[in-house]
Each structure stands twice: as C-alpha cells, then as structure tokens.
Amino acid sequence: MNAQDSKLRGPAVWALVITGVAGFMAALDNLVVTTALPAIRADLGGKLEDLEWTVNAYTLTFAVLLLFGSALGDRFGRRKLFIAGLTVFTGASAAAALSSGIDALIAARAVQGVGAAIMMPLTLTLLTAAVPAARRGMALGIYGAVTGLAVASGPLIGGSLTEHISWQWIFWLNVPIGLALIPLARLRLAESTAPGSRLDVPGTLLVSGGLFGIVYGLVNANSKGWTSAPVLVGLIAGTVLVCGFVLHGFKSPNAMLPMRLFRSRGFLGINVASLLMFLGMFGSIFLLSQFLQGVAGYSPTEAGLRMLPWTGMPMIVAPVAGILSDRIGGRPVVAAGLALQALGLGWFAAILSADVSYAAQLPALILSGIGMALYFAPAANVLMSTVAPADQGKASGTNNALREVGGALGVAVLASVFSARGGYESPQAFTDGTVPALWIGAAAVALAAGLALLLPRGNRAEKGVVTGSLPAAGVPDPEGIAVGS
C-alpha cells in the first residue's frame, strides 16, 4: 500500500500545483481589472462604456465558451486542450499589456476569456483523475481555496500592481507563469479523454448563443437600462436559445450536457447553490471594494489589505474544511459556509454607514472569509461525486459557466439596486445605494445555504462505492447521486 501511495503522490502533487496555478490565473482575471480602471482610462482614454467592457469582455467570452472548451477536451484530449487554452490565455495577456488603445485592450481581454474558457473547466477534470479518491477531498479543498482566493483578491492584486508599478503589470504577471506551466503540463499531466465523446455542434451553438445573449443583457443592463431594446433582445433571445439547448439535451443521445445529469438531486443542488453564491459574493465584492476607496478614502492597496480577513481566510480554513468534508460529508460543510457568508454580508448591510469604522467591519469580514472558505473547499468534491467519470468534464464546464453567469448577474442586479437607491455623488449617496444591494446579496447566499441542506447525504467515498462502478440497470439511487462509469 505504501509503495502504491508513493507512486501516486508525485503525479497528484504536480497535478495540484499545475491546475491550481492555472485556475488561480483564470479566476483572478475576473476582478483584477476593477481597481485599475482609473489608471487605464488616464492612459488609454475611452468612455465609461469602454471601461466597463474591459471587465465584461473577459466575463462574456469566459462564460459562453466554458461548455465548448470542456467538450473539446473530452473529444481531443484534456491535457492537449488545457495546454492550448493556457497558451492562448498567456499570449492574450501579453497582448493586453502591450495594448496602445482601449479597443485593442478590450479585444485582448475577449481572447483572454477564450483561453480561460478552454483551460478552466479542464483543471478540475485533470486534478480529479490524478488524485486518489481517499485524498481527493484534501486536494480539491486546496484547489478550491486557491480559486476562491483568486476571485476575492483580484482587487488587492490589481490595486497593488497599478499603484506601485503600472496597470500593464496586472497582465504581464500572467506571462512568465503561463510560460512556465506550459512545459510542466506537457511533462507532468496524464492525457485523458471521454470514451466515445463527440462534438455536439447544435448544442454548442445553442448554449453559446443563449449564454451570450443572457450575459450580454446582464452586463449591459446597468448602463443601457433593463427595458432598453438591446438588453431585452439579449435576455429574451438568450433565454429562448437556452431553452432550446435544454430540449436538445433531453432528445439528443450525444448532447454535450445530457439533461439526465440534473435528475441527480446533488448535481442540481450544488449548481444552483453555486450560481446564487457567486451572485451574492461577486456583486458584493464589486461594491465593497469601491466603498473602501470612494467612501472610506483608502488607496487601492490599502483597501485590499483591509479586506485580507475576508480574502486571505480561504488559505487558512479551506484545506481543513476539505479534510472535514471527507470525514462528515460535503453537505454540512457547504451549507455552513454559505450560511456564514450570508451572515457576513447581512452584517455589512446592517452596520454600513458613511463614517463606519474598520473595527465595526472586521467581524463581517472574518465571517465572510470563513464562509467563503468552507464553501469553496468541498464544493468541487461534492460536484464531482454526483457524476460519472466520463461526465466530469461536462459537469465542471457546467458549474463554471453557471458561476460566471451568477457573477455577471450579481454585478448587474446589485449595481442596478445601487443606482436606483444611491450613486457616486457623495459618500452618503454611495452608502445609501450599497446597503440595499448588500441585503439582496445576503438573501441570495442565504437561499443557496437552504438549497445546500437539500443536497444528498455523503459522497461516493463515504458510501463505499468504488469509482467507476455502476448500479444495476433500472435500480434507482436512493440518494439521487448518479454514480457512473
């Protein structure tokens, strides 16, 4: 047994390092630009809408192409496509840093999103395949901590690089890391495919067009208005196409996302909970990072440092939470994490004022940090335990796409509430808009916590099910978990 463990330890560690760093880069670029926008505008010019698209272009292409990237990996080789996506992401990062105008920067950001969409869903699949089942909770807990830290620390890293070096370095940072990971991935990751996988062209067109329309509508709703023609057309047409994709998933034997997966209570529950978690968290971080700068008067770096009790907590708590989820199951850990995150956001909404002290904010920061860590640690393991190994690429792509849509929805909805109740005219106006928006975010995460309580008890390892086995044909799984081949 020890000899076998020693053989597995090396590949598993390499897989964790490579996929963790790649996932960190892709997740980081969601919010890393936000604190650099004033410097970008001063250097490259552009209207407010142009600056918004430096954020939205990445989110849009990332969200709409995630499922397609996963399908390409299943068909042509996950390691091969992971390397391809990493190469595109690294090259686009260099192009963004070298941009001489705002249009060039927006285009480079869109290409960055393409690379991330190919790379990101394959990280979980490659890591899950490389790590033994007995250690998977710990490994995915560490991966979740790194990814969660990237999402939450984007404003800190972006603000620090912008303030102390230049805004271009938020993109240059990716280049040496990407160049180092490409040969490591080729040498240290094992290749795998989904047996009998085919590219689902009709499904790809339906879901890409549908998500494009919905995300386009969401990210433009605040600037153009929810009732404007472009927003309404995007939301309605996108919804129709997504409904077509759902019908296609029921009817086609080769659908990229078989709708049978959602018959699993666990798969449905963790995906809806993830969407709501990102809706509340993403939108809240978007507003709170601006509150600390625009109202409290901190510089970008100072604001990021004061958010460390929130953003740094995953590195401390998540690995422990991953081990805990292996012992007691992922459901209670995920539910507790979401509940604490909702409590933290509610605390912020209750105490926020134009002259609130940092000491009054500290408990909310700590609660939110612990909650985020407890969620991210077991969520990936819960997700992967609900599907067959051959479906793990589809599951990862689906979950990441729903997270991105949740993030876009969170920024759009919370920003719309902010604009309706307040604005940027004064510290008091900013506070007046932020407080009701935070209550909406807290309510969304609280709903996610309630859904997490409905997840099936236990996971494969706890049930004693050997990965790769199938229940007898026609025998229902009483826990709603699709154990697969």
Coordinates of C-alpha atoms in Angstrom, one line a residue:
M1 CA 0.0 0.0 0.0
N2 CA 2.8 2.4 0.9
A3 CA 4.5 1.7 -2.5
Q4 CA 1.3 2.4 -4.3
D5 CA 0.8 5.7 -2.3
S6 CA 4.4 6.8 -3.2
K7 CA 3.7 6.2 -6.9
L8 CA 0.5 8.3 -6.7
R9 CA 1.9 11.1 -4.6
G10 CA 4.2 12.7 -7.2
P11 CA 1.7 12.9 -10.1
A12 CA -1.1 14.1 -7.7
V13 CA 1.1 16.9 -6.3
W14 CA 2.2 18.0 -9.8
A15 CA -1.4 18.0 -11.0
L16 CA -2.5 20.1 -7.9
V17 CA 0.3 22.6 -8.5
I18 CA -0.3 23.0 -12.3
T19 CA -4.1 23.1 -12.2
G20 CA -4.2 25.2 -9.1
V21 CA -1.9 27.9 -10.5
A22 CA -3.7 27.9 -13.9
G23 CA -7.1 28.1 -12.1
F24 CA -5.8 31.0 -10.0
M25 CA -4.8 33.0 -13.1
A26 CA -8.1 32.4 -14.8
A27 CA -10.2 33.2 -11.7
L28 CA -8.1 36.2 -10.8
D29 CA -8.7 38.0 -14.1
N30 CA -12.4 38.2 -13.3
L31 CA -11.9 41.2 -10.9
V32 CA -8.2 42.1 -11.2
V33 CA -9.0 44.9 -13.6
T34 CA -11.6 46.7 -11.4
T35 CA -9.2 48.7 -9.3
A36 CA -7.0 49.6 -12.3
L37 CA -9.8 51.2 -14.4
P38 CA -9.0 54.8 -13.4
A39 CA -5.3 54.3 -14.5
I40 CA -6.4 52.6 -17.7
R41 CA -8.7 55.5 -18.6
A42 CA -6.0 58.1 -17.9
D43 CA -3.5 56.2 -20.1
L44 CA -5.7 54.9 -23.0
G45 CA -8.8 57.2 -22.8
G46 CA -12.3 55.9 -23.6
K47 CA -15.8 56.4 -22.4
L48 CA -17.3 54.8 -19.3
E49 CA -18.9 52.1 -21.5
D50 CA -15.4 51.2 -22.9
L51 CA -14.0 50.8 -19.4
E52 CA -16.9 48.6 -18.5
W53 CA -16.1 46.3 -21.4
T54 CA -12.5 45.8 -20.2
V55 CA -14.2 43.8 -17.5
N56 CA -17.2 42.5 -19.4
A57 CA -15.3 41.2 -22.5
Y58 CA -13.5 38.7 -20.4
T59 CA -16.6 37.6 -18.4
L60 CA -18.6 37.3 -21.6
T61 CA -16.3 35.0 -23.6
F62 CA -15.4 33.1 -20.5
A63 CA -19.0 32.3 -19.6
V64 CA -20.3 31.5 -23.1
L65 CA -17.4 29.2 -24.2
L66 CA -16.8 27.1 -21.0
L67 CA -19.0 24.2 -22.0
F68 CA -17.5 24.2 -25.5
G69 CA -14.0 24.2 -24.0
S70 CA -14.9 21.2 -21.8
A71 CA -16.4 19.4 -24.8
L72 CA -13.2 20.0 -26.9
G73 CA -11.1 18.5 -24.1
D74 CA -13.3 15.4 -23.8
R75 CA -13.1 14.8 -27.6
F76 CA -9.5 15.7 -28.4
G77 CA -7.6 15.2 -25.1
R78 CA -7.9 17.1 -21.9
R79 CA -4.2 17.7 -21.4
K80 CA -3.8 18.8 -25.0
L81 CA -6.6 21.3 -24.9
F82 CA -5.6 22.5 -21.4
I83 CA -2.2 23.4 -22.9
A84 CA -3.8 25.1 -25.9
G85 CA -6.1 27.2 -23.7
L86 CA -3.1 28.1 -21.4
T87 CA -1.2 29.2 -24.5
V88 CA -4.0 31.4 -25.8
F89 CA -4.5 32.9 -22.3
T90 CA -0.8 33.7 -21.9
G91 CA -0.5 35.2 -25.4
A92 CA -3.6 37.3 -24.9
S93 CA -2.3 38.6 -21.5
A94 CA 0.8 39.8 -23.3
A95 CA -1.3 41.5 -25.9
A96 CA -3.4 43.2 -23.2
A97 CA -0.2 44.6 -21.6
L98 CA 1.0 45.9 -24.9
S99 CA -2.3 47.5 -25.9
S100 CA -1.9 51.0 -27.2
G101 CA -5.7 51.8 -27.2
I102 CA -8.8 50.9 -25.4
D103 CA -10.2 48.9 -28.3
A104 CA -7.1 46.8 -28.5
L105 CA -7.3 46.1 -24.8
I106 CA -11.0 45.1 -25.0
A107 CA -10.1 42.7 -27.9
A108 CA -7.2 41.2 -25.9
R109 CA -9.5 40.7 -22.9
A110 CA -12.0 38.8 -25.0
V111 CA -9.3 36.5 -26.3
Q112 CA -8.1 36.0 -22.7
G113 CA -11.6 34.8 -21.9
V114 CA -11.5 32.3 -24.8
G115 CA -8.2 30.8 -23.4
A116 CA -9.6 30.7 -19.9
A117 CA -12.8 29.0 -21.1
I118 CA -10.8 26.2 -22.6
M119 CA -8.4 25.9 -19.7
M120 CA -10.5 26.4 -16.6
P121 CA -13.1 23.5 -16.9
L122 CA -10.3 21.0 -17.6
T123 CA -8.4 21.9 -14.4
L124 CA -10.9 20.0 -12.2
T125 CA -11.1 17.1 -14.6
L126 CA -7.3 16.7 -14.8
L127 CA -6.9 17.1 -11.0
T128 CA -9.7 14.6 -10.1
A129 CA -8.2 12.0 -12.4
A130 CA -4.7 12.4 -10.9
V131 CA -5.6 12.3 -7.2
P132 CA -6.6 9.0 -5.4
A133 CA -10.2 9.0 -4.1
A134 CA -9.0 8.9 -0.5
R135 CA -7.1 12.2 -0.9
R136 CA -9.4 13.9 -3.3
G137 CA -11.2 16.0 -0.6
M138 CA -8.0 17.5 0.6
A139 CA -6.7 18.1 -2.9
L140 CA -9.9 19.7 -4.1
G141 CA -10.1 21.7 -0.9
I142 CA -6.7 23.2 -1.6
Y143 CA -7.7 23.8 -5.2
G144 CA -10.9 25.5 -4.0
A145 CA -9.0 27.7 -1.6
V146 CA -6.7 28.9 -4.3
T147 CA -9.6 29.6 -6.7
G148 CA -11.6 31.4 -4.0
L149 CA -8.6 33.4 -3.0
A150 CA -8.1 34.5 -6.7
V151 CA -11.7 35.7 -7.1
A152 CA -11.7 37.6 -3.8
S153 CA -8.1 39.1 -4.0
G154 CA -8.4 40.4 -7.5
P155 CA -9.0 44.0 -6.3
L156 CA -6.0 43.8 -3.9
I157 CA -3.6 42.4 -6.5
G158 CA -4.8 44.7 -9.3
G159 CA -4.7 47.8 -7.0
S160 CA -1.2 47.0 -5.7
L161 CA 0.3 46.4 -9.1
T162 CA -1.4 49.5 -10.5
E163 CA -0.4 51.8 -7.6
H164 CA 3.2 50.6 -7.2
I165 CA 4.2 49.6 -10.8
S166 CA 1.7 50.1 -13.6
W167 CA -1.6 48.8 -14.8
Q168 CA 0.1 46.8 -17.5
W169 CA 1.6 44.5 -14.9
I170 CA -1.8 43.0 -14.0
F171 CA -1.5 41.3 -17.4
W172 CA 2.3 40.9 -17.5
L173 CA 2.1 38.9 -14.3
N174 CA 0.4 36.0 -16.2
V175 CA 3.1 35.7 -18.9
P176 CA 6.0 34.2 -17.0
I177 CA 3.7 31.9 -15.0
G178 CA 2.0 30.7 -18.2
L179 CA 5.3 30.1 -20.0
A180 CA 6.5 28.0 -17.0
L181 CA 3.2 26.0 -16.8
I182 CA 3.1 25.0 -20.5
P183 CA 6.1 22.6 -20.5
L184 CA 5.2 21.4 -17.0
A185 CA 1.7 20.4 -18.1
R186 CA 3.2 18.6 -21.1
L187 CA 5.6 16.6 -18.9
R188 CA 3.7 16.1 -15.7
L189 CA 0.0 15.7 -16.6
A190 CA -1.5 12.5 -17.9
E191 CA -3.6 12.6 -21.1
S192 CA -7.2 11.5 -20.9
T193 CA -10.4 11.7 -23.0
A194 CA -14.1 10.8 -22.5
P195 CA -14.6 7.4 -24.3
G196 CA -16.8 7.8 -27.4
S197 CA -17.1 11.6 -26.9
R198 CA -18.4 13.6 -29.9
L199 CA -18.6 17.3 -30.5
D200 CA -22.2 18.4 -30.2
V201 CA -22.3 21.2 -32.8
P202 CA -26.0 22.1 -32.5
G203 CA -25.8 22.1 -28.7
T204 CA -22.6 24.2 -28.8
L205 CA -24.3 26.8 -31.0
L206 CA -27.5 26.9 -28.8
V207 CA -25.8 27.2 -25.5
S208 CA -23.1 29.6 -26.7
G209 CA -25.7 31.9 -28.4
G210 CA -28.0 31.6 -25.4
L211 CA -25.4 32.4 -22.8
F212 CA -24.0 35.2 -24.9
G213 CA -27.5 36.8 -25.1
I214 CA -28.2 36.4 -21.4
V215 CA -24.7 37.6 -20.2
Y216 CA -24.7 40.4 -22.7
G217 CA -28.0 41.6 -21.4
L218 CA -26.9 41.3 -17.8
V219 CA -23.6 43.1 -18.2
N220 CA -25.2 46.0 -20.1
A221 CA -28.4 46.3 -18.1
N222 CA -26.9 48.9 -15.7
S223 CA -25.6 51.2 -18.4
K224 CA -28.4 50.8 -21.0
G225 CA -31.3 50.1 -18.7
W226 CA -33.2 46.9 -18.1
T227 CA -36.0 47.9 -20.6
S228 CA -33.7 49.0 -23.4
A229 CA -34.1 47.2 -26.7
P230 CA -30.5 45.6 -26.7
V231 CA -30.9 44.3 -23.2
L232 CA -34.4 42.9 -23.7
V233 CA -33.5 41.3 -27.0
G234 CA -30.4 39.8 -25.5
L235 CA -32.2 38.4 -22.4
I236 CA -35.2 37.1 -24.4
A237 CA -33.3 35.6 -27.3
G238 CA -30.8 34.1 -24.9
T239 CA -33.5 32.5 -22.8
V240 CA -35.2 31.0 -25.9
L241 CA -31.8 29.6 -27.1
V242 CA -31.0 28.2 -23.6
C243 CA -34.5 26.5 -23.6
G244 CA -33.7 25.1 -27.0
F245 CA -30.4 23.8 -25.5
V246 CA -32.3 22.1 -22.7
L247 CA -34.7 20.4 -25.1
H248 CA -31.8 19.3 -27.2
G249 CA -30.2 17.9 -24.1
F250 CA -33.2 15.7 -23.4
K251 CA -33.5 14.5 -27.0
S252 CA -30.0 14.1 -28.4
P253 CA -28.0 11.0 -27.5
N254 CA -24.8 12.9 -28.0
A255 CA -25.7 16.2 -26.1
M256 CA -22.7 18.0 -24.6
L257 CA -24.7 18.4 -21.4
P258 CA -27.2 15.5 -21.0
M259 CA -30.1 16.7 -19.1
R260 CA -30.2 13.4 -17.2
L261 CA -27.4 14.8 -15.0
F262 CA -29.9 17.2 -13.5
R263 CA -32.0 14.3 -12.3
S264 CA -29.4 13.9 -9.7
R265 CA -30.5 16.0 -6.7
G266 CA -26.9 16.5 -5.8
F267 CA -25.9 17.8 -9.2
L268 CA -28.9 20.2 -9.5
G269 CA -28.5 21.4 -5.9
I270 CA -24.8 22.2 -6.0
N271 CA -25.1 24.0 -9.3
V272 CA -28.0 26.2 -8.3
A273 CA -26.2 26.9 -4.9
S274 CA -23.0 27.9 -6.8
L275 CA -24.9 30.3 -9.1
L276 CA -26.5 32.0 -6.1
M277 CA -23.3 32.1 -4.1
F278 CA -21.5 33.9 -6.9
L279 CA -24.4 36.2 -7.4
G280 CA -24.2 37.4 -3.8
M281 CA -20.5 37.3 -3.4
F282 CA -19.4 38.8 -6.7
G283 CA -21.8 41.7 -6.7
S284 CA -20.9 42.5 -3.0
I285 CA -17.2 42.5 -3.6
F286 CA -17.7 44.7 -6.6
L287 CA -19.4 47.3 -4.4
L288 CA -17.5 46.9 -1.2
S289 CA -14.1 47.3 -2.9
Q290 CA -15.3 50.6 -4.2
F291 CA -16.8 51.6 -0.8
L292 CA -13.5 51.2 0.9
Q293 CA -11.9 53.5 -1.7
G294 CA -14.6 56.0 -2.6
V295 CA -16.2 56.4 0.9
A296 CA -13.6 55.3 3.4
G297 CA -10.8 57.0 1.5
Y298 CA -8.3 54.2 1.2
S299 CA -6.0 53.8 -1.7
P300 CA -6.4 50.6 -3.8
T301 CA -3.6 48.8 -1.9
E302 CA -4.9 50.0 1.5
A303 CA -8.4 48.8 0.6
G304 CA -7.2 45.4 -0.5
L305 CA -5.1 45.0 2.7
R306 CA -8.1 45.8 4.8
M307 CA -10.1 43.1 3.0
L308 CA -7.5 40.4 3.9
P309 CA -9.6 39.0 6.8
W310 CA -12.1 38.1 4.0
T311 CA -9.8 37.4 1.1
G312 CA -7.0 35.6 3.0
M313 CA -9.2 33.3 5.1
P314 CA -9.5 30.6 2.4
M315 CA -5.8 29.8 2.5
I316 CA -6.2 29.0 6.3
V317 CA -9.6 27.4 6.5
A318 CA -10.2 25.7 3.2
P319 CA -7.6 22.8 3.5
V320 CA -9.0 21.9 6.9
A321 CA -12.5 22.2 5.5
G322 CA -11.6 19.8 2.7
I323 CA -10.4 17.2 5.3
L324 CA -13.5 17.8 7.3
S325 CA -15.7 17.2 4.3
D326 CA -14.1 13.8 3.8
R327 CA -15.0 12.9 7.4
I328 CA -18.5 14.2 7.7
G329 CA -19.6 14.8 4.1
G330 CA -19.6 17.8 1.9
R331 CA -23.3 18.9 2.6
P332 CA -22.9 20.2 6.1
V333 CA -19.7 22.0 5.3
V334 CA -21.1 23.7 2.2
A335 CA -24.3 24.7 4.0
A336 CA -22.4 26.1 7.0
G337 CA -20.1 28.0 4.7
L338 CA -22.9 29.6 2.7
A339 CA -24.8 30.4 5.9
L340 CA -21.7 32.2 7.3
Q341 CA -21.2 34.1 4.1
A342 CA -24.8 35.2 4.1
L343 CA -24.4 36.3 7.8
G344 CA -21.3 38.3 6.9
L345 CA -23.0 40.1 4.1
G346 CA -26.0 40.8 6.3
W347 CA -23.7 42.2 9.0
F348 CA -22.1 44.5 6.5
A349 CA -25.6 45.7 5.4
A350 CA -26.6 46.3 9.0
I351 CA -23.6 48.4 10.1
L352 CA -22.6 50.2 6.9
S353 CA -22.6 54.0 7.1
A354 CA -20.6 56.8 5.6
D355 CA -18.4 57.0 8.7
V356 CA -18.3 53.4 9.8
S357 CA -15.1 52.3 11.4
Y358 CA -12.9 49.5 10.2
A359 CA -13.3 47.8 13.6
A360 CA -17.0 47.6 13.1
Q361 CA -16.5 45.9 9.7
L362 CA -14.0 43.4 10.9
P363 CA -16.5 40.7 12.2
A364 CA -18.3 40.8 8.9
L365 CA -15.0 40.4 7.0
I366 CA -14.0 37.4 9.2
L367 CA -17.4 35.7 8.9
S368 CA -17.4 36.2 5.1
G369 CA -13.9 34.8 4.8
I370 CA -14.6 31.7 6.8
G371 CA -17.9 31.2 5.0
M372 CA -16.3 31.5 1.6
A373 CA -13.5 29.1 2.6
L374 CA -16.0 26.5 3.9
Y375 CA -18.0 26.7 0.6
F376 CA -15.1 26.6 -1.9
A377 CA -13.3 23.7 -0.1
P378 CA -15.8 20.9 -0.5
A379 CA -18.0 22.3 -3.4
A380 CA -15.7 20.9 -6.1
N381 CA -15.7 17.4 -4.4
V382 CA -19.5 17.5 -4.0
L383 CA -19.9 18.3 -7.7
M384 CA -17.5 15.6 -9.0
S385 CA -19.1 13.0 -6.7
T386 CA -22.5 13.5 -8.3
V387 CA -21.5 12.4 -11.9
A388 CA -19.8 9.5 -13.6
P389 CA -16.0 10.0 -14.5
A390 CA -16.9 10.3 -18.2
D391 CA -19.2 13.2 -17.4
Q392 CA -16.8 15.1 -15.1
G393 CA -15.7 17.4 -17.9
K394 CA -19.3 18.3 -18.7
A395 CA -20.0 18.8 -15.0
S396 CA -17.0 21.1 -14.5
G397 CA -17.9 23.2 -17.5
T398 CA -21.5 23.5 -16.5
N399 CA -20.6 24.5 -12.9
N400 CA -18.0 27.1 -14.0
A401 CA -20.4 28.5 -16.6
L402 CA -23.2 28.9 -14.0
R403 CA -20.7 30.5 -11.6
E404 CA -19.7 33.1 -14.3
V405 CA -23.4 33.8 -15.2
G406 CA -24.1 34.1 -11.4
G407 CA -21.2 36.6 -11.1
A408 CA -22.4 38.7 -14.1
L409 CA -26.0 38.6 -12.7
G410 CA -24.7 39.6 -9.3
V411 CA -22.8 42.7 -10.6
A412 CA -25.8 43.7 -12.8
V413 CA -28.5 43.2 -10.2
L414 CA -26.7 44.7 -7.3
A415 CA -25.4 47.6 -9.4
S416 CA -28.9 48.3 -10.6
V417 CA -30.2 48.3 -7.0
F418 CA -27.3 50.6 -6.1
S419 CA -28.1 53.0 -8.9
A420 CA -31.8 53.1 -8.0
R421 CA -31.2 53.9 -4.3
G422 CA -27.9 55.8 -4.4
G423 CA -25.0 56.8 -6.6
Y424 CA -21.5 58.3 -6.7
E425 CA -22.4 61.9 -5.9
S426 CA -21.4 61.7 -2.2
P427 CA -20.2 59.2 0.4
Q428 CA -23.8 59.2 1.8
A429 CA -25.3 58.5 -1.6
F430 CA -22.8 55.7 -2.2
T431 CA -23.8 54.2 1.2
D432 CA -27.5 54.6 0.5
G433 CA -27.1 52.5 -2.7
T434 CA -24.8 49.9 -1.2
V435 CA -26.8 48.9 1.8
P436 CA -29.9 47.6 0.0
A437 CA -27.7 45.9 -2.6
L438 CA -25.9 44.0 0.1
W439 CA -29.2 42.8 1.6
I440 CA -30.0 41.4 -1.8
G441 CA -26.6 39.7 -2.0
A442 CA -27.1 38.3 1.5
A443 CA -30.5 37.0 0.7
A444 CA -29.2 35.2 -2.4
V445 CA -26.4 33.4 -0.5
A446 CA -28.9 32.5 2.3
L447 CA -31.1 30.9 -0.3
A448 CA -28.1 29.0 -1.5
A449 CA -27.5 27.8 2.1
G450 CA -31.0 26.5 2.2
L451 CA -30.6 24.6 -1.0
A452 CA -27.3 23.1 0.2
L453 CA -29.3 21.5 3.1
L454 CA -31.2 19.6 0.5
L455 CA -28.1 18.0 -1.0
P456 CA -27.8 14.2 -0.7
R457 CA -26.0 12.9 2.4
G458 CA -22.5 11.7 2.0
N459 CA -20.5 11.1 -1.2
R460 CA -19.0 8.2 -3.0
A461 CA -16.2 7.6 -0.7
E462 CA -18.4 7.6 2.3
K463 CA -20.9 5.2 0.7
G464 CA -18.1 2.8 0.0
V465 CA -18.8 3.0 -3.8
V466 CA -15.8 2.3 -5.9
T467 CA -15.3 5.0 -8.5
G468 CA -16.0 3.5 -11.9
S469 CA -18.7 1.1 -10.8
L470 CA -22.3 1.4 -12.0
P471 CA -25.5 0.5 -10.1
A472 CA -27.5 -2.3 -11.6
A473 CA -29.6 -1.3 -14.6
G474 CA -33.0 0.0 -13.6
V475 CA -32.1 0.3 -9.9
P476 CA -32.7 3.8 -8.6
D477 CA -30.1 5.6 -6.5
P478 CA -32.0 6.5 -3.3
E479 CA -29.7 9.4 -2.5
G480 CA -30.1 10.9 -6.0
I481 CA -26.4 10.5 -6.8
A482 CA -25.5 9.4 -10.3
V483 CA -22.7 7.0 -9.7
G484 CA -21.1 6.3 -13.0
S485 CA -18.7 4.6 -15.2

